[in-house]
Amino acid sequence: MKVTDITIAFILVILPFVLVLDYRTQDTELAIYKTVEMNKMIDAAVEDGTRNMFGKGLNGRINLDREKGYESFIRTMCLNLNKLDDELGRLEVEGYIPCIVALDYDGYYIMKHVEYTNASGESEIRLTWLPKQAYAYSDSNYVYSLTLGNDVTFYEKSTGNIEKGSVDQFIGTLPGSDLIMSTTSAITLEDRLRGFDTERRIIIIDQLKKDINEVINNHNDIAMYYGITYYFSLPTIEESEWLKTIDDVGLMVFFQGMPLGNTGERINKFALGGARILKGSKYFLDTEGTDASMYSGGKVYYYHSSDTCNKLKPASIPAGGYPMRDSMAECAKEGYFPCEYCN
């Protein structure tokens, strides 16, 4: 057999495999592109929902309109998916949403698919907000209602007494409390507050995980109504991401199961939008500093928990306001010390 014949035979044998591999590579690249594109769409929709869901009302109180937030979210999603005026298209998109959570300061709302009977006596399924759940915890002596900050309400089981205030008011005054540390000479107030904050976060996150996991698992029954065969489950979320969810009031959205290309890949996305109502307004930086002989030729810079502190310099508020940081740790990393008058 001639060399040219062997070459042609080789090409004829190999060519189908090369073409198949090329098609698969293109499908994989398309799926990757679609994943990036969908992630951007979902993030943008969640931000729109959050921006329209929360606002400051009278006396700095947070106003929350869950339905308006959801409508903003789903409208942006449908707009980006070219389904804005398509009612069936909107229902299709909603089928891939097993759970939405609106995080308020003192509790949270979960939105899930609920089956109900309409006016015609027919069974329908629609996304519905459930009643508000408090960030709650109970030990042998007390029942606590927590918040995303240091405010706490507790009910004393033995007396029926109910009190509300900042946690630092109750340190050392709640005997038998598993949550609020008792007074000891070896532990500073800052250590006690830090310990409470750690426990508070663990309690709230565990509660959210439990409820969200249950809602997402139950969505597998609902998915059949939409003709979706994907298995819904709580995605793997790093602990650092869970901690971010309770840094501020906001909106959490789980979007799962939508096909991406022809490779069988499905979107599995968790997105968080923060309103930045609580964050960004905690600690004010004194950028002028104070002369201190202990530092040779240097200055000591302080951070303040109030912009009305009489030790905050300069006396007049600079244009654009004082620089602010979200936590004491951020201030310390930049070389600032706590003001002894307002911290």
Tab-separated table of C-alpha atoms in Angstrom:
chain	number	residue	atom	x	y	z
A	1	MET	CA	0.000	0.000	0.000
A	2	LYS	CA	1.288	3.420	-0.924
A	3	VAL	CA	2.236	5.948	1.732
A	4	THR	CA	-0.423	8.313	0.384
A	5	ASP	CA	-3.074	5.612	0.760
A	6	ILE	CA	-2.013	5.000	4.357
A	7	THR	CA	-2.132	8.736	5.060
A	8	ILE	CA	-5.632	9.091	3.593
A	9	ALA	CA	-6.855	6.066	5.556
A	10	PHE	CA	-5.382	7.485	8.748
A	11	ILE	CA	-7.093	10.831	8.182
A	12	LEU	CA	-10.435	9.151	7.487
A	13	VAL	CA	-10.173	7.175	10.723
A	14	ILE	CA	-8.985	10.046	12.929
A	15	LEU	CA	-11.075	12.882	11.473
A	16	PRO	CA	-14.419	11.886	13.111
A	17	PHE	CA	-12.759	11.735	16.536
A	18	VAL	CA	-11.140	15.144	16.005
A	19	LEU	CA	-14.460	16.682	14.961
A	20	VAL	CA	-16.298	15.186	17.938
A	21	LEU	CA	-13.593	16.425	20.307
A	22	ASP	CA	-13.763	19.882	18.716
A	23	TYR	CA	-17.547	20.022	19.150
A	24	ARG	CA	-17.269	18.954	22.768
A	25	THR	CA	-14.583	21.567	23.404
A	26	GLN	CA	-16.824	24.229	21.903
A	27	ASP	CA	-19.754	23.071	24.058
A	28	THR	CA	-17.552	23.219	27.174
A	29	GLU	CA	-16.342	26.706	26.305
A	30	LEU	CA	-19.942	27.781	25.695
A	31	ALA	CA	-21.005	26.366	29.081
A	32	ILE	CA	-18.184	28.282	30.815
A	33	TYR	CA	-19.194	31.481	29.027
A	34	LYS	CA	-22.849	30.933	29.905
A	35	THR	CA	-21.941	30.326	33.562
A	36	VAL	CA	-20.030	33.620	33.783
A	37	GLU	CA	-22.844	35.419	31.965
A	38	MET	CA	-25.555	33.951	34.221
A	39	ASN	CA	-23.582	34.759	37.381
A	40	LYS	CA	-23.362	38.399	36.298
A	41	MET	CA	-27.085	38.479	35.504
A	42	ILE	CA	-28.025	37.050	38.885
A	43	ASP	CA	-25.680	39.362	40.804
A	44	ALA	CA	-27.088	42.393	38.966
A	45	ALA	CA	-30.680	41.285	39.637
A	46	VAL	CA	-29.988	40.725	43.342
A	47	GLU	CA	-28.397	44.156	43.637
A	48	ASP	CA	-31.441	45.716	41.949
A	49	GLY	CA	-33.753	43.850	44.307
A	50	THR	CA	-31.780	44.907	47.373
A	51	ARG	CA	-31.578	48.533	46.295
A	52	ASN	CA	-35.361	48.708	45.907
A	53	MET	CA	-36.164	46.610	48.959
A	54	PHE	CA	-34.539	48.596	51.736
A	55	GLY	CA	-34.471	52.241	52.639
A	56	LYS	CA	-34.200	54.551	55.631
A	57	GLY	CA	-37.460	55.863	57.003
A	58	LEU	CA	-38.246	58.195	59.886
A	59	ASN	CA	-35.803	58.283	62.807
A	60	GLY	CA	-33.324	56.182	60.828
A	61	ARG	CA	-35.530	53.101	60.984
A	62	ILE	CA	-35.229	50.623	58.151
A	63	ASN	CA	-38.219	50.273	55.869
A	64	LEU	CA	-38.507	46.887	54.186
A	65	ASP	CA	-40.702	46.147	51.172
A	66	ARG	CA	-40.099	42.492	50.360
A	67	GLU	CA	-42.498	42.319	47.440
A	68	LYS	CA	-41.019	45.379	45.774
A	69	GLY	CA	-37.543	43.887	46.203
A	70	TYR	CA	-38.598	40.616	44.612
A	71	GLU	CA	-40.353	42.308	41.715
A	72	SER	CA	-37.202	44.325	41.001
A	73	PHE	CA	-35.120	41.148	41.104
A	74	ILE	CA	-37.349	39.061	38.815
A	75	ARG	CA	-37.860	41.965	36.396
A	76	THR	CA	-34.094	42.368	35.938
A	77	MET	CA	-33.677	38.601	35.498
A	78	CYS	CA	-36.422	38.433	32.859
A	79	LEU	CA	-35.068	41.522	31.114
A	80	ASN	CA	-31.593	39.986	30.796
A	81	LEU	CA	-33.056	36.653	29.636
A	82	ASN	CA	-35.310	38.350	27.046
A	83	LYS	CA	-38.460	37.222	28.880
A	84	LEU	CA	-39.649	40.584	30.193
A	85	ASP	CA	-43.148	40.513	28.674
A	86	ASP	CA	-43.410	36.723	28.603
A	87	GLU	CA	-45.566	35.401	31.478
A	88	LEU	CA	-44.683	31.768	30.730
A	89	GLY	CA	-41.029	32.774	30.506
A	90	ARG	CA	-41.245	34.390	33.938
A	91	LEU	CA	-42.775	31.199	35.388
A	92	GLU	CA	-39.935	29.211	33.843
A	93	VAL	CA	-37.356	31.479	35.494
A	94	GLU	CA	-39.165	31.248	38.850
A	95	GLY	CA	-38.967	27.468	38.681
A	96	TYR	CA	-35.186	27.713	39.072
A	97	ILE	CA	-35.516	29.746	42.300
A	98	PRO	CA	-35.864	27.320	45.228
A	99	CYS	CA	-35.412	29.940	47.953
A	100	ILE	CA	-35.048	33.672	48.613
A	101	VAL	CA	-34.266	35.200	52.007
A	102	ALA	CA	-34.815	38.828	53.023
A	103	LEU	CA	-32.604	39.602	56.014
A	104	ASP	CA	-33.984	42.266	58.329
A	105	TYR	CA	-32.280	43.666	61.433
A	106	ASP	CA	-34.242	41.555	63.924
A	107	GLY	CA	-35.326	38.591	61.796
A	108	TYR	CA	-35.750	37.237	58.294
A	109	TYR	CA	-38.376	36.320	55.711
A	110	ILE	CA	-38.179	33.280	53.435
A	111	MET	CA	-39.803	33.164	50.020
A	112	LYS	CA	-40.619	29.714	48.641
A	113	HIS	CA	-43.028	28.006	46.268
A	114	VAL	CA	-46.376	27.309	47.914
A	115	GLU	CA	-49.263	25.299	46.499
A	116	TYR	CA	-52.701	26.877	46.905
A	117	THR	CA	-56.210	26.669	45.455
A	118	ASN	CA	-57.232	29.598	43.254
A	119	ALA	CA	-60.689	31.167	42.855
A	120	SER	CA	-61.585	28.566	40.204
A	121	GLY	CA	-60.852	25.728	42.583
A	122	GLU	CA	-57.704	24.759	40.697
A	123	SER	CA	-54.374	23.998	42.297
A	124	GLU	CA	-51.591	26.490	41.536
A	125	ILE	CA	-48.056	27.065	42.714
A	126	ARG	CA	-46.493	30.471	43.262
A	127	LEU	CA	-43.604	32.082	45.135
A	128	THR	CA	-44.849	33.347	48.506
A	129	TRP	CA	-43.254	35.168	51.435
A	130	LEU	CA	-43.572	33.269	54.713
A	131	PRO	CA	-44.106	35.046	58.065
A	132	LYS	CA	-41.101	36.703	59.668
A	133	GLN	CA	-38.810	34.501	61.732
A	134	ALA	CA	-36.904	36.017	64.665
A	135	TYR	CA	-33.214	35.312	65.218
A	136	ALA	CA	-33.997	33.216	68.282
A	137	TYR	CA	-32.056	31.208	70.839
A	138	SER	CA	-33.001	29.493	74.093
A	139	ASP	CA	-31.067	28.051	77.009
A	140	SER	CA	-32.290	26.578	80.292
A	141	ASN	CA	-33.013	29.993	81.846
A	142	TYR	CA	-33.704	32.472	79.043
A	143	VAL	CA	-35.166	32.912	75.574
A	144	TYR	CA	-33.301	35.445	73.440
A	145	SER	CA	-34.326	37.444	70.392
A	146	LEU	CA	-31.130	38.521	68.620
A	147	THR	CA	-30.348	41.124	65.957
A	148	LEU	CA	-27.652	41.800	63.382
A	149	GLY	CA	-26.081	44.119	65.956
A	150	ASN	CA	-25.612	44.204	69.729
A	151	ASP	CA	-29.286	44.786	70.541
A	152	VAL	CA	-30.940	41.849	72.284
A	153	THR	CA	-34.303	41.052	73.893
A	154	PHE	CA	-34.500	38.301	76.487
A	155	TYR	CA	-37.304	36.545	78.335
A	156	GLU	CA	-36.548	35.098	81.761
A	157	LYS	CA	-38.398	31.793	82.041
A	158	SER	CA	-38.639	31.689	85.836
A	159	THR	CA	-40.066	35.195	86.311
A	160	GLY	CA	-41.645	35.987	82.932
A	161	ASN	CA	-39.600	39.189	82.892
A	162	ILE	CA	-38.829	40.664	79.431
A	163	GLU	CA	-36.032	43.184	78.863
A	164	LYS	CA	-34.568	44.811	75.793
A	165	GLY	CA	-31.363	46.765	75.203
A	166	SER	CA	-27.735	46.621	74.129
A	167	VAL	CA	-25.901	43.491	75.249
A	168	ASP	CA	-23.303	45.478	77.215
A	169	GLN	CA	-26.126	46.531	79.572
A	170	PHE	CA	-26.769	42.916	80.567
A	171	ILE	CA	-23.236	41.556	80.943
A	172	GLY	CA	-22.885	40.324	84.496
A	173	THR	CA	-26.612	40.684	85.229
A	174	LEU	CA	-27.967	37.418	83.762
A	175	PRO	CA	-27.017	34.532	86.058
A	176	GLY	CA	-27.114	31.168	84.318
A	177	SER	CA	-26.991	32.642	80.802
A	178	ASP	CA	-25.218	30.518	78.178
A	179	LEU	CA	-25.063	33.429	75.763
A	180	ILE	CA	-24.130	36.558	77.729
A	181	MET	CA	-20.953	36.163	79.744
A	182	SER	CA	-20.828	36.844	83.462
A	183	THR	CA	-18.488	39.402	85.008
A	184	THR	CA	-14.972	38.205	85.784
A	185	SER	CA	-11.895	40.273	86.534
A	186	ALA	CA	-9.856	38.334	83.972
A	187	ILE	CA	-12.033	39.230	80.976
A	188	THR	CA	-12.470	42.736	79.618
A	189	LEU	CA	-15.740	44.185	78.376
A	190	GLU	CA	-14.371	44.103	74.826
A	191	ASP	CA	-13.612	40.362	75.198
A	192	ARG	CA	-17.144	39.711	76.448
A	193	LEU	CA	-18.682	41.663	73.576
A	194	ARG	CA	-16.471	39.800	71.109
A	195	GLY	CA	-17.530	36.489	72.640
A	196	PHE	CA	-21.197	37.453	72.352
A	197	ASP	CA	-20.730	38.531	68.741
A	198	THR	CA	-19.149	35.174	67.869
A	199	GLU	CA	-21.967	33.202	69.510
A	200	ARG	CA	-24.611	35.464	67.966
A	201	ARG	CA	-23.245	34.839	64.484
A	202	ILE	CA	-23.068	31.066	64.996
A	203	ILE	CA	-26.686	30.959	66.241
A	204	ILE	CA	-28.088	33.057	63.380
A	205	ILE	CA	-26.122	31.238	60.676
A	206	ASP	CA	-27.121	27.798	62.009
A	207	GLN	CA	-30.770	28.880	62.036
A	208	LEU	CA	-30.558	30.185	58.469
A	209	LYS	CA	-28.789	27.049	57.234
A	210	LYS	CA	-31.442	24.793	58.745
A	211	ASP	CA	-34.418	26.689	57.312
A	212	ILE	CA	-32.865	27.291	53.878
A	213	ASN	CA	-31.768	23.676	53.548
A	214	GLU	CA	-35.304	22.468	54.328
A	215	VAL	CA	-36.903	24.845	51.803
A	216	ILE	CA	-34.445	23.932	49.018
A	217	ASN	CA	-34.851	20.192	49.620
A	218	ASN	CA	-38.647	20.555	49.488
A	219	HIS	CA	-38.319	22.334	46.143
A	220	ASN	CA	-37.535	18.979	44.513
A	221	ASP	CA	-41.247	18.142	44.751
A	222	ILE	CA	-42.177	21.554	43.363
A	223	ALA	CA	-39.688	21.248	40.478
A	224	MET	CA	-41.752	18.473	38.890
A	225	TYR	CA	-44.564	21.011	38.437
A	226	TYR	CA	-42.182	23.054	36.258
A	227	GLY	CA	-40.851	19.987	34.422
A	228	ILE	CA	-37.389	20.387	35.990
A	229	THR	CA	-35.405	17.185	36.653
A	230	TYR	CA	-32.477	18.832	38.440
A	231	TYR	CA	-31.876	17.759	42.063
A	232	PHE	CA	-32.003	20.842	44.283
A	233	SER	CA	-29.810	20.987	47.392
A	234	LEU	CA	-28.084	23.632	49.484
A	235	PRO	CA	-24.876	24.557	47.603
A	236	THR	CA	-21.502	24.474	49.311
A	237	ILE	CA	-20.931	27.921	50.815
A	238	GLU	CA	-17.717	28.873	52.598
A	239	GLU	CA	-18.055	29.927	56.226
A	240	SER	CA	-16.657	33.352	55.323
A	241	GLU	CA	-19.548	33.781	52.860
A	242	TRP	CA	-22.090	32.806	55.516
A	243	LEU	CA	-20.579	35.425	57.818
A	244	LYS	CA	-21.080	38.068	55.129
A	245	THR	CA	-24.793	37.263	54.950
A	246	ILE	CA	-25.358	38.656	58.432
A	247	ASP	CA	-23.078	41.688	58.220
A	248	ASP	CA	-26.020	43.795	57.118
A	249	VAL	CA	-29.652	43.681	56.092
A	250	GLY	CA	-29.914	42.298	52.580
A	251	LEU	CA	-31.260	39.782	50.099
A	252	MET	CA	-30.100	36.187	49.566
A	253	VAL	CA	-31.108	34.377	46.366
A	254	PHE	CA	-30.547	30.750	45.368
A	255	PHE	CA	-30.799	30.101	41.628
A	256	GLN	CA	-30.257	26.497	40.498
A	257	GLY	CA	-30.879	24.002	37.730
A	258	MET	CA	-31.026	26.125	34.552
A	259	PRO	CA	-29.182	24.318	31.689
A	260	LEU	CA	-25.967	25.869	30.367
A	261	GLY	CA	-25.226	24.791	26.801
A	262	ASN	CA	-25.309	21.152	25.635
A	263	THR	CA	-22.887	19.596	28.102
A	264	GLY	CA	-25.413	18.886	30.836
A	265	GLU	CA	-24.003	21.648	33.057
A	266	ARG	CA	-26.538	23.460	35.265
A	267	ILE	CA	-26.307	26.764	37.097
A	268	ASN	CA	-25.924	26.464	40.876
A	269	LYS	CA	-25.668	29.994	42.197
A	270	PHE	CA	-25.940	31.695	45.572
A	271	ALA	CA	-26.021	35.492	45.466
A	272	LEU	CA	-26.093	38.074	48.248
A	273	GLY	CA	-26.997	41.743	48.095
A	274	GLY	CA	-26.309	44.024	51.068
A	275	ALA	CA	-28.150	47.273	51.667
A	276	ARG	CA	-25.203	48.806	53.571
A	277	ILE	CA	-27.615	50.374	56.040
A	278	LEU	CA	-25.846	48.988	59.109
A	279	LYS	CA	-22.349	48.728	57.679
A	280	GLY	CA	-20.214	51.696	56.769
A	281	SER	CA	-21.393	53.870	59.648
A	282	LYS	CA	-19.801	52.421	62.765
A	283	TYR	CA	-16.338	53.902	63.258
A	284	PHE	CA	-15.111	57.390	62.352
A	285	LEU	CA	-11.403	58.044	61.750
A	286	ASP	CA	-9.555	61.008	63.211
A	287	THR	CA	-7.102	61.680	60.387
A	288	GLU	CA	-5.369	64.641	62.075
A	289	GLY	CA	-4.082	62.643	64.998
A	290	THR	CA	-2.900	63.767	68.423
A	291	ASP	CA	0.674	64.656	69.387
A	292	ALA	CA	2.126	62.136	71.819
A	293	SER	CA	5.543	62.294	73.491
A	294	MET	CA	5.685	58.487	73.666
A	295	TYR	CA	6.059	58.468	69.882
A	296	SER	CA	9.197	60.296	68.815
A	297	GLY	CA	8.010	62.955	66.438
A	298	GLY	CA	4.870	60.956	65.640
A	299	LYS	CA	1.155	61.181	66.285
A	300	VAL	CA	-1.498	58.883	67.702
A	301	TYR	CA	-4.567	58.373	65.526
A	302	TYR	CA	-7.925	57.387	67.024
A	303	TYR	CA	-11.209	55.977	65.794
A	304	HIS	CA	-14.560	56.998	67.282
A	305	SER	CA	-17.908	55.235	67.495
A	306	SER	CA	-19.754	58.568	67.251
A	307	ASP	CA	-19.237	61.519	64.922
A	308	THR	CA	-20.397	63.777	67.763
A	309	CYS	CA	-17.538	62.823	70.096
A	310	ASN	CA	-15.917	66.046	71.357
A	311	LYS	CA	-12.480	64.433	70.965
A	312	LEU	CA	-12.946	63.875	67.247
A	313	LYS	CA	-10.780	66.226	65.181
A	314	PRO	CA	-11.078	68.435	63.270
A	315	ALA	CA	-13.880	70.257	65.032
A	316	SER	CA	-15.606	71.002	61.730
A	317	ILE	CA	-16.745	68.057	59.632
A	318	PRO	CA	-14.516	67.729	56.546
A	319	ALA	CA	-16.049	67.834	53.052
A	320	GLY	CA	-17.561	64.441	52.308
A	321	GLY	CA	-17.693	63.528	56.001
A	322	TYR	CA	-15.239	61.656	58.215
A	323	PRO	CA	-13.588	58.499	56.808
A	324	MET	CA	-15.456	55.452	58.152
A	325	ARG	CA	-14.661	51.784	58.674
A	326	ASP	CA	-16.968	48.833	59.371
A	327	SER	CA	-15.125	47.255	62.298
A	328	MET	CA	-12.596	47.885	65.051
A	329	ALA	CA	-10.290	45.371	63.381
A	330	GLU	CA	-10.181	47.427	60.185
A	331	CYS	CA	-9.347	50.554	62.193
A	332	ALA	CA	-6.584	48.784	64.109
A	333	LYS	CA	-5.016	47.412	60.914
A	334	GLU	CA	-4.637	50.982	59.703
A	335	GLY	CA	-2.908	52.051	62.925
A	336	TYR	CA	-5.841	53.677	64.744
A	337	PHE	CA	-6.518	53.341	68.476
A	338	PRO	CA	-9.949	53.359	70.160
A	339	CYS	CA	-11.058	56.664	71.620
A	340	GLU	CA	-11.279	56.286	75.412
A	341	TYR	CA	-14.342	58.543	75.551
A	342	CYS	CA	-16.716	57.015	72.995
A	343	ASN	CA	-15.545	53.380	72.669
